[in-house]
Amino acid sequence: EAQVTQNPRYLITVTGKKLTVTCSQNMNHEYMSWYRQDPGLGLRQIYYSMNVEVTDKGDVPEGYKVSRKEKRNFPLILESPSPNQTSLYFCASSSKDLKIAGETQYFGPGTRLLVL
Amino acid sequence: GNSVTQMEGPVTLSEEAFLTINCTYTATGYPSLFWYVQYPGEGLQLLLKATKADDKGSNKGFEATYRKETTSFHLEKGSVQVSDSAVYFCALGGYSTLTFGKGTMLLVSP
């Protein structure tokens, strides 16, 4: 089944404790993104990747890091989480190839993060 | 830069009522337009999309037409069901970046 998976789905942590949220897709998509969803703000893009080893900042990159060492994986790293990073995080993947994705981004189930 | 404005919710309707959720946008160029739906406790699913002016996207009884002259992409459904209760997001962009509206919650009662 074609899908985007994220782990963990729920995470409670404390300020300053480094964490990683993993994201994996099995559709051979070259594009992957991270978004955060906050009440009243909708979804905002954090980072995106155009392919292996190629990443770029989205609208709200401060406090986050990403890496793309393999095509299928795009982990989100919070080196020193703070309470204002409490949010619902979504990973998404897509392809420029109209036959594969047709510009549509496919989303994972989300990771709910609480930073105390 | 790009931006999306959609009507604030919640929108409360009775089953079988007509639904309209307004969405307008500002953008450079001619991006693709999308409606995504988020059911309670779930991720986002693509509902429909349109890639160029005058295109109509449709799915599950929902429709939206890409109107370049009014920079709009309003979502409509002729007869809503309780199972349509969800948050609806209008978005523009494509494979690398999506700009979302703030979302509109729809509540449908029996």
PDB file of C-alpha atoms in Angstrom:
ATOM      1  CA  GLU A   1       0.000   0.000   0.000  1.00  0.00           C
ATOM      2  CA  ALA A   2       1.318   3.434  -0.985  1.00  0.00           C
ATOM      3  CA  GLN A   3       1.771   5.487   2.139  1.00  0.00           C
ATOM      4  CA  VAL A   4       3.700   7.985   4.199  1.00  0.00           C
ATOM      5  CA  THR A   5       4.496   6.815   7.720  1.00  0.00           C
ATOM      6  CA  GLN A   6       5.593   8.843  10.719  1.00  0.00           C
ATOM      7  CA  ASN A   7       6.934   7.822  14.096  1.00  0.00           C
ATOM      8  CA  PRO A   8       6.180   8.350  16.842  1.00  0.00           C
ATOM      9  CA  ARG A   9       2.529   9.358  16.573  1.00  0.00           C
ATOM     10  CA  TYR A  10       2.539  10.964  20.010  1.00  0.00           C
ATOM     11  CA  LEU A  11       5.462  12.356  21.956  1.00  0.00           C
ATOM     12  CA  ILE A  12       5.806  14.185  25.263  1.00  0.00           C
ATOM     13  CA  THR A  13       9.227  15.599  26.043  1.00  0.00           C
ATOM     14  CA  VAL A  14      10.921  18.304  28.086  1.00  0.00           C
ATOM     15  CA  THR A  15      12.564  21.527  27.025  1.00  0.00           C
ATOM     16  CA  GLY A  16      16.050  21.011  25.620  1.00  0.00           C
ATOM     17  CA  LYS A  17      15.941  17.248  25.103  1.00  0.00           C
ATOM     18  CA  LYS A  18      16.862  16.471  21.511  1.00  0.00           C
ATOM     19  CA  LEU A  19      14.322  14.462  19.555  1.00  0.00           C
ATOM     20  CA  THR A  20      13.808  13.070  16.074  1.00  0.00           C
ATOM     21  CA  VAL A  21      10.550  12.402  14.270  1.00  0.00           C
ATOM     22  CA  THR A  22      10.952   9.940  11.436  1.00  0.00           C
ATOM     23  CA  CYS A  23       9.148  10.016   8.102  1.00  0.00           C
ATOM     24  CA  SER A  24       9.237   7.393   5.395  1.00  0.00           C
ATOM     25  CA  GLN A  25       7.454   7.010   2.045  1.00  0.00           C
ATOM     26  CA  ASN A  26       7.251   3.991  -0.251  1.00  0.00           C
ATOM     27  CA  MET A  27       6.165   5.748  -3.447  1.00  0.00           C
ATOM     28  CA  ASN A  28       9.624   6.675  -4.774  1.00  0.00           C
ATOM     29  CA  HIS A  29       8.716  10.359  -4.546  1.00  0.00           C
ATOM     30  CA  GLU A  30      11.562  12.805  -4.947  1.00  0.00           C
ATOM     31  CA  TYR A  31       9.909  15.625  -2.972  1.00  0.00           C
ATOM     32  CA  MET A  32       9.294  15.491   0.765  1.00  0.00           C
ATOM     33  CA  SER A  33       8.140  18.162   3.217  1.00  0.00           C
ATOM     34  CA  TRP A  34       7.443  18.846   6.849  1.00  0.00           C
ATOM     35  CA  TYR A  35       4.530  20.981   8.048  1.00  0.00           C
ATOM     36  CA  ARG A  36       3.282  22.016  11.427  1.00  0.00           C
ATOM     37  CA  GLN A  37      -0.387  22.595  12.207  1.00  0.00           C
ATOM     38  CA  ASP A  38      -1.447  25.038  14.902  1.00  0.00           C
ATOM     39  CA  PRO A  39      -4.978  26.168  15.850  1.00  0.00           C
ATOM     40  CA  GLY A  40      -5.995  29.284  13.960  1.00  0.00           C
ATOM     41  CA  LEU A  41      -2.869  29.193  11.787  1.00  0.00           C
ATOM     42  CA  GLY A  42      -3.503  26.256   9.487  1.00  0.00           C
ATOM     43  CA  LEU A  43      -0.494  24.351   8.192  1.00  0.00           C
ATOM     44  CA  ARG A  44       2.858  25.988   7.641  1.00  0.00           C
ATOM     45  CA  GLN A  45       5.816  24.460   5.883  1.00  0.00           C
ATOM     46  CA  ILE A  46       8.976  23.925   7.934  1.00  0.00           C
ATOM     47  CA  TYR A  47      11.413  22.404   5.435  1.00  0.00           C
ATOM     48  CA  TYR A  48      11.254  20.594   2.153  1.00  0.00           C
ATOM     49  CA  SER A  49      13.570  18.412   0.117  1.00  0.00           C
ATOM     50  CA  MET A  50      13.760  18.157  -3.660  1.00  0.00           C
ATOM     51  CA  ASN A  51      15.818  14.970  -3.615  1.00  0.00           C
ATOM     52  CA  VAL A  52      18.601  13.193  -1.745  1.00  0.00           C
ATOM     53  CA  GLU A  53      20.978  15.675  -0.109  1.00  0.00           C
ATOM     54  CA  VAL A  54      18.930  18.693  -1.338  1.00  0.00           C
ATOM     55  CA  THR A  55      16.861  20.572   1.239  1.00  0.00           C
ATOM     56  CA  ASP A  56      15.491  24.086   1.613  1.00  0.00           C
ATOM     57  CA  LYS A  57      13.735  26.176   4.231  1.00  0.00           C
ATOM     58  CA  GLY A  58      10.010  26.650   4.297  1.00  0.00           C
ATOM     59  CA  ASP A  59       8.117  29.387   6.099  1.00  0.00           C
ATOM     60  CA  VAL A  60       8.967  28.455   9.702  1.00  0.00           C
ATOM     61  CA  PRO A  61      12.371  26.677   9.817  1.00  0.00           C
ATOM     62  CA  GLU A  62      13.745  28.153  13.068  1.00  0.00           C
ATOM     63  CA  GLY A  63      14.521  25.513  15.670  1.00  0.00           C
ATOM     64  CA  TYR A  64      14.365  22.580  13.257  1.00  0.00           C
ATOM     65  CA  LYS A  65      16.842  20.549  11.221  1.00  0.00           C
ATOM     66  CA  VAL A  66      16.305  18.001   8.490  1.00  0.00           C
ATOM     67  CA  SER A  67      18.396  15.608   6.478  1.00  0.00           C
ATOM     68  CA  ARG A  68      17.773  13.535   3.349  1.00  0.00           C
ATOM     69  CA  LYS A  69      20.334  10.781   3.096  1.00  0.00           C
ATOM     70  CA  GLU A  70      17.982   8.320   1.418  1.00  0.00           C
ATOM     71  CA  LYS A  71      15.163   8.976  -0.986  1.00  0.00           C
ATOM     72  CA  ARG A  72      12.507   7.312   1.161  1.00  0.00           C
ATOM     73  CA  ASN A  73      13.358   8.957   4.516  1.00  0.00           C
ATOM     74  CA  PHE A  74      13.158  12.564   5.712  1.00  0.00           C
ATOM     75  CA  PRO A  75      13.594  12.880   9.497  1.00  0.00           C
ATOM     76  CA  LEU A  76      12.771  16.066  11.389  1.00  0.00           C
ATOM     77  CA  ILE A  77      15.204  16.927  14.189  1.00  0.00           C
ATOM     78  CA  LEU A  78      14.562  19.252  17.100  1.00  0.00           C
ATOM     79  CA  GLU A  79      17.987  19.818  18.660  1.00  0.00           C
ATOM     80  CA  SER A  80      16.682  21.752  21.667  1.00  0.00           C
ATOM     81  CA  PRO A  81      12.882  21.685  21.765  1.00  0.00           C
ATOM     82  CA  SER A  82      11.000  24.543  23.347  1.00  0.00           C
ATOM     83  CA  PRO A  83       7.327  24.813  24.416  1.00  0.00           C
ATOM     84  CA  ASN A  84       6.490  26.925  21.341  1.00  0.00           C
ATOM     85  CA  GLN A  85       7.266  23.849  19.227  1.00  0.00           C
ATOM     86  CA  THR A  86       4.322  22.029  20.751  1.00  0.00           C
ATOM     87  CA  SER A  87       2.270  21.265  17.676  1.00  0.00           C
ATOM     88  CA  LEU A  88       0.910  18.659  15.283  1.00  0.00           C
ATOM     89  CA  TYR A  89       3.507  17.756  12.654  1.00  0.00           C
ATOM     90  CA  PHE A  90       2.853  16.303   9.221  1.00  0.00           C
ATOM     91  CA  CYS A  91       5.249  14.825   6.729  1.00  0.00           C
ATOM     92  CA  ALA A  92       4.290  14.814   3.047  1.00  0.00           C
ATOM     93  CA  SER A  93       5.727  13.503  -0.202  1.00  0.00           C
ATOM     94  CA  SER A  94       5.163  14.237  -3.856  1.00  0.00           C
ATOM     95  CA  SER A  95       6.591  13.879  -7.314  1.00  0.00           C
ATOM     96  CA  LYS A  96       7.065  16.221 -10.243  1.00  0.00           C
ATOM     97  CA  ASP A  97       6.161  13.323 -12.503  1.00  0.00           C
ATOM     98  CA  LEU A  98       2.507  13.730 -13.403  1.00  0.00           C
ATOM     99  CA  LYS A  99       2.157   9.980 -13.834  1.00  0.00           C
ATOM    100  CA  ILE A 100       3.306   9.357 -10.279  1.00  0.00           C
ATOM    101  CA  ALA A 101       1.764  12.116  -8.181  1.00  0.00           C
ATOM    102  CA  GLY A 102       0.566  14.902 -10.460  1.00  0.00           C
ATOM    103  CA  GLU A 103       1.666  17.663  -8.079  1.00  0.00           C
ATOM    104  CA  THR A 104      -0.391  16.187  -5.258  1.00  0.00           C
ATOM    105  CA  GLN A 105       1.249  15.976  -1.859  1.00  0.00           C
ATOM    106  CA  TYR A 106       0.478  12.836   0.144  1.00  0.00           C
ATOM    107  CA  PHE A 107       0.427  13.291   3.892  1.00  0.00           C
ATOM    108  CA  GLY A 108       1.382  11.066   6.782  1.00  0.00           C
ATOM    109  CA  PRO A 109      -0.922  10.537   9.785  1.00  0.00           C
ATOM    110  CA  GLY A 110       0.726  13.220  11.914  1.00  0.00           C
ATOM    111  CA  THR A 111       2.841  13.374  15.073  1.00  0.00           C
ATOM    112  CA  ARG A 112       1.460  15.203  18.062  1.00  0.00           C
ATOM    113  CA  LEU A 113       4.308  16.736  20.076  1.00  0.00           C
ATOM    114  CA  LEU A 114       4.063  18.270  23.539  1.00  0.00           C
ATOM    115  CA  VAL A 115       7.126  20.055  24.897  1.00  0.00           C
ATOM    116  CA  LEU A 116       6.974  20.747  28.634  1.00  0.00           C
TER     117      LEU A 116
ATOM    118  CA  GLY B   1       4.099  36.033  -1.644  1.00  0.00           C
ATOM    119  CA  ASN B   2       1.358  33.459  -1.898  1.00  0.00           C
ATOM    120  CA  SER B   3      -1.579  33.448   0.481  1.00  0.00           C
ATOM    121  CA  VAL B   4      -4.927  31.713   0.901  1.00  0.00           C
ATOM    122  CA  THR B   5      -7.961  33.086   2.694  1.00  0.00           C
ATOM    123  CA  GLN B   6     -10.903  30.875   3.521  1.00  0.00           C
ATOM    124  CA  MET B   7     -14.064  31.507   5.444  1.00  0.00           C
ATOM    125  CA  GLU B   8     -13.897  31.028   9.166  1.00  0.00           C
ATOM    126  CA  GLY B   9     -15.919  28.340  10.815  1.00  0.00           C
ATOM    127  CA  PRO B  10     -17.412  26.446  12.200  1.00  0.00           C
ATOM    128  CA  VAL B  11     -19.991  25.989   9.495  1.00  0.00           C
ATOM    129  CA  THR B  12     -22.999  24.205  10.964  1.00  0.00           C
ATOM    130  CA  LEU B  13     -25.488  22.528   8.628  1.00  0.00           C
ATOM    131  CA  SER B  14     -28.257  19.999   8.735  1.00  0.00           C
ATOM    132  CA  GLU B  15     -27.973  16.811   6.713  1.00  0.00           C
ATOM    133  CA  GLU B  16     -28.866  17.289   3.022  1.00  0.00           C
ATOM    134  CA  ALA B  17     -28.203  21.042   3.119  1.00  0.00           C
ATOM    135  CA  PHE B  18     -26.143  22.803   0.439  1.00  0.00           C
ATOM    136  CA  LEU B  19     -22.540  23.591   1.325  1.00  0.00           C
ATOM    137  CA  THR B  20     -20.301  26.414   0.185  1.00  0.00           C
ATOM    138  CA  ILE B  21     -16.900  27.133   1.704  1.00  0.00           C
ATOM    139  CA  ASN B  22     -15.292  30.216   0.210  1.00  0.00           C
ATOM    140  CA  CYS B  23     -11.613  30.318  -0.701  1.00  0.00           C
ATOM    141  CA  THR B  24      -9.696  33.144  -2.345  1.00  0.00           C
ATOM    142  CA  TYR B  25      -6.007  33.358  -3.064  1.00  0.00           C
ATOM    143  CA  THR B  26      -3.165  35.617  -4.070  1.00  0.00           C
ATOM    144  CA  ALA B  27      -0.306  34.109  -5.980  1.00  0.00           C
ATOM    145  CA  THR B  28       2.457  34.768  -8.407  1.00  0.00           C
ATOM    146  CA  GLY B  29       1.953  32.842 -11.579  1.00  0.00           C
ATOM    147  CA  TYR B  30      -0.747  30.224 -11.945  1.00  0.00           C
ATOM    148  CA  PRO B  31      -0.378  27.601  -9.233  1.00  0.00           C
ATOM    149  CA  SER B  32      -2.470  24.493  -8.838  1.00  0.00           C
ATOM    150  CA  LEU B  33      -5.293  24.711  -6.309  1.00  0.00           C
ATOM    151  CA  PHE B  34      -6.314  22.032  -3.847  1.00  0.00           C
ATOM    152  CA  TRP B  35      -8.892  21.168  -1.240  1.00  0.00           C
ATOM    153  CA  TYR B  36      -7.705  18.849   1.510  1.00  0.00           C
ATOM    154  CA  VAL B  37      -9.930  17.324   4.196  1.00  0.00           C
ATOM    155  CA  GLN B  38      -8.970  16.330   7.729  1.00  0.00           C
ATOM    156  CA  TYR B  39     -11.337  14.002   9.574  1.00  0.00           C
ATOM    157  CA  PRO B  40     -11.160  13.992  13.374  1.00  0.00           C
ATOM    158  CA  GLY B  41      -7.905  12.496  14.614  1.00  0.00           C
ATOM    159  CA  GLU B  42      -6.567  11.833  11.130  1.00  0.00           C
ATOM    160  CA  GLY B  43      -4.097  13.282   8.662  1.00  0.00           C
ATOM    161  CA  LEU B  44      -4.874  15.267   5.550  1.00  0.00           C
ATOM    162  CA  GLN B  45      -6.410  13.673   2.503  1.00  0.00           C
ATOM    163  CA  LEU B  46      -6.641  15.234  -0.917  1.00  0.00           C
ATOM    164  CA  LEU B  47     -10.287  15.934  -1.704  1.00  0.00           C
ATOM    165  CA  LEU B  48      -9.944  17.519  -5.135  1.00  0.00           C
ATOM    166  CA  LYS B  49      -7.654  19.691  -7.199  1.00  0.00           C
ATOM    167  CA  ALA B  50      -7.516  21.894 -10.293  1.00  0.00           C
ATOM    168  CA  THR B  51      -4.344  22.683 -12.175  1.00  0.00           C
ATOM    169  CA  LYS B  52      -5.359  25.530 -14.478  1.00  0.00           C
ATOM    170  CA  ALA B  53      -7.936  28.266 -14.911  1.00  0.00           C
ATOM    171  CA  ASP B  54     -11.539  27.116 -15.485  1.00  0.00           C
ATOM    172  CA  ASP B  55     -10.692  23.556 -14.455  1.00  0.00           C
ATOM    173  CA  LYS B  56     -13.282  21.941 -12.201  1.00  0.00           C
ATOM    174  CA  GLY B  57     -12.132  19.463  -9.605  1.00  0.00           C
ATOM    175  CA  SER B  58     -14.656  16.999  -8.232  1.00  0.00           C
ATOM    176  CA  ASN B  59     -14.744  14.071  -5.829  1.00  0.00           C
ATOM    177  CA  LYS B  60     -17.312  12.438  -3.517  1.00  0.00           C
ATOM    178  CA  GLY B  61     -19.974  14.971  -4.567  1.00  0.00           C
ATOM    179  CA  PHE B  62     -17.737  17.966  -3.816  1.00  0.00           C
ATOM    180  CA  GLU B  63     -16.815  20.414  -6.569  1.00  0.00           C
ATOM    181  CA  ALA B  64     -14.624  23.485  -6.965  1.00  0.00           C
ATOM    182  CA  THR B  65     -13.787  25.575 -10.025  1.00  0.00           C
ATOM    183  CA  TYR B  66     -10.495  27.434 -10.544  1.00  0.00           C
ATOM    184  CA  ARG B  67     -11.579  31.022 -11.232  1.00  0.00           C
ATOM    185  CA  LYS B  68      -8.662  33.164 -12.291  1.00  0.00           C
ATOM    186  CA  GLU B  69     -10.726  36.338 -12.763  1.00  0.00           C
ATOM    187  CA  THR B  70     -11.960  36.282  -9.168  1.00  0.00           C
ATOM    188  CA  THR B  71      -8.921  34.388  -7.752  1.00  0.00           C
ATOM    189  CA  SER B  72     -11.263  31.950  -6.080  1.00  0.00           C
ATOM    190  CA  PHE B  73     -11.671  28.222  -5.581  1.00  0.00           C
ATOM    191  CA  HIS B  74     -14.907  27.820  -3.617  1.00  0.00           C
ATOM    192  CA  LEU B  75     -15.873  24.349  -2.409  1.00  0.00           C
ATOM    193  CA  GLU B  76     -19.470  23.214  -2.931  1.00  0.00           C
ATOM    194  CA  LYS B  77     -21.584  20.159  -2.267  1.00  0.00           C
ATOM    195  CA  GLY B  78     -25.238  19.815  -3.071  1.00  0.00           C
ATOM    196  CA  SER B  79     -26.263  17.632  -0.139  1.00  0.00           C
ATOM    197  CA  VAL B  80     -23.993  17.140   2.866  1.00  0.00           C
ATOM    198  CA  GLN B  81     -23.966  14.084   5.104  1.00  0.00           C
ATOM    199  CA  VAL B  82     -23.045  13.650   8.750  1.00  0.00           C
ATOM    200  CA  SER B  83     -19.923  11.816   7.572  1.00  0.00           C
ATOM    201  CA  ASP B  84     -18.729  15.022   5.855  1.00  0.00           C
ATOM    202  CA  SER B  85     -18.054  16.594   9.252  1.00  0.00           C
ATOM    203  CA  ALA B  86     -14.368  17.499   9.129  1.00  0.00           C
ATOM    204  CA  VAL B  87     -11.952  20.390   8.693  1.00  0.00           C
ATOM    205  CA  TYR B  88     -11.459  21.547   5.104  1.00  0.00           C
ATOM    206  CA  PHE B  89      -8.290  23.268   3.915  1.00  0.00           C
ATOM    207  CA  CYS B  90      -7.859  25.235   0.733  1.00  0.00           C
ATOM    208  CA  ALA B  91      -4.281  25.281  -0.561  1.00  0.00           C
ATOM    209  CA  LEU B  92      -2.219  26.402  -3.500  1.00  0.00           C
ATOM    210  CA  GLY B  93       1.135  25.301  -4.830  1.00  0.00           C
ATOM    211  CA  GLY B  94       2.371  21.959  -5.987  1.00  0.00           C
ATOM    212  CA  TYR B  95       4.901  19.242  -5.479  1.00  0.00           C
ATOM    213  CA  SER B  96       7.441  21.169  -3.387  1.00  0.00           C
ATOM    214  CA  THR B  97       5.438  23.731  -1.437  1.00  0.00           C
ATOM    215  CA  LEU B  98       1.841  24.146  -0.387  1.00  0.00           C
ATOM    216  CA  THR B  99       0.396  27.329   1.098  1.00  0.00           C
ATOM    217  CA  PHE B 100      -2.675  26.566   3.186  1.00  0.00           C
ATOM    218  CA  GLY B 101      -5.622  28.540   4.409  1.00  0.00           C
ATOM    219  CA  LYS B 102      -6.441  28.341   8.104  1.00  0.00           C
ATOM    220  CA  GLY B 103      -9.066  25.671   7.646  1.00  0.00           C
ATOM    221  CA  THR B 104     -12.851  25.631   7.990  1.00  0.00           C
ATOM    222  CA  MET B 105     -14.560  23.218  10.340  1.00  0.00           C
ATOM    223  CA  LEU B 106     -17.801  21.736   9.013  1.00  0.00           C
ATOM    224  CA  LEU B 107     -20.308  20.217  11.432  1.00  0.00           C
ATOM    225  CA  VAL B 108     -23.266  18.350   9.965  1.00  0.00           C
ATOM    226  CA  SER B 109     -26.117  17.296  12.218  1.00  0.00           C
ATOM    227  CA  PRO B 110     -28.714  14.584  11.467  1.00  0.00           C
TER     228      PRO B 110
END
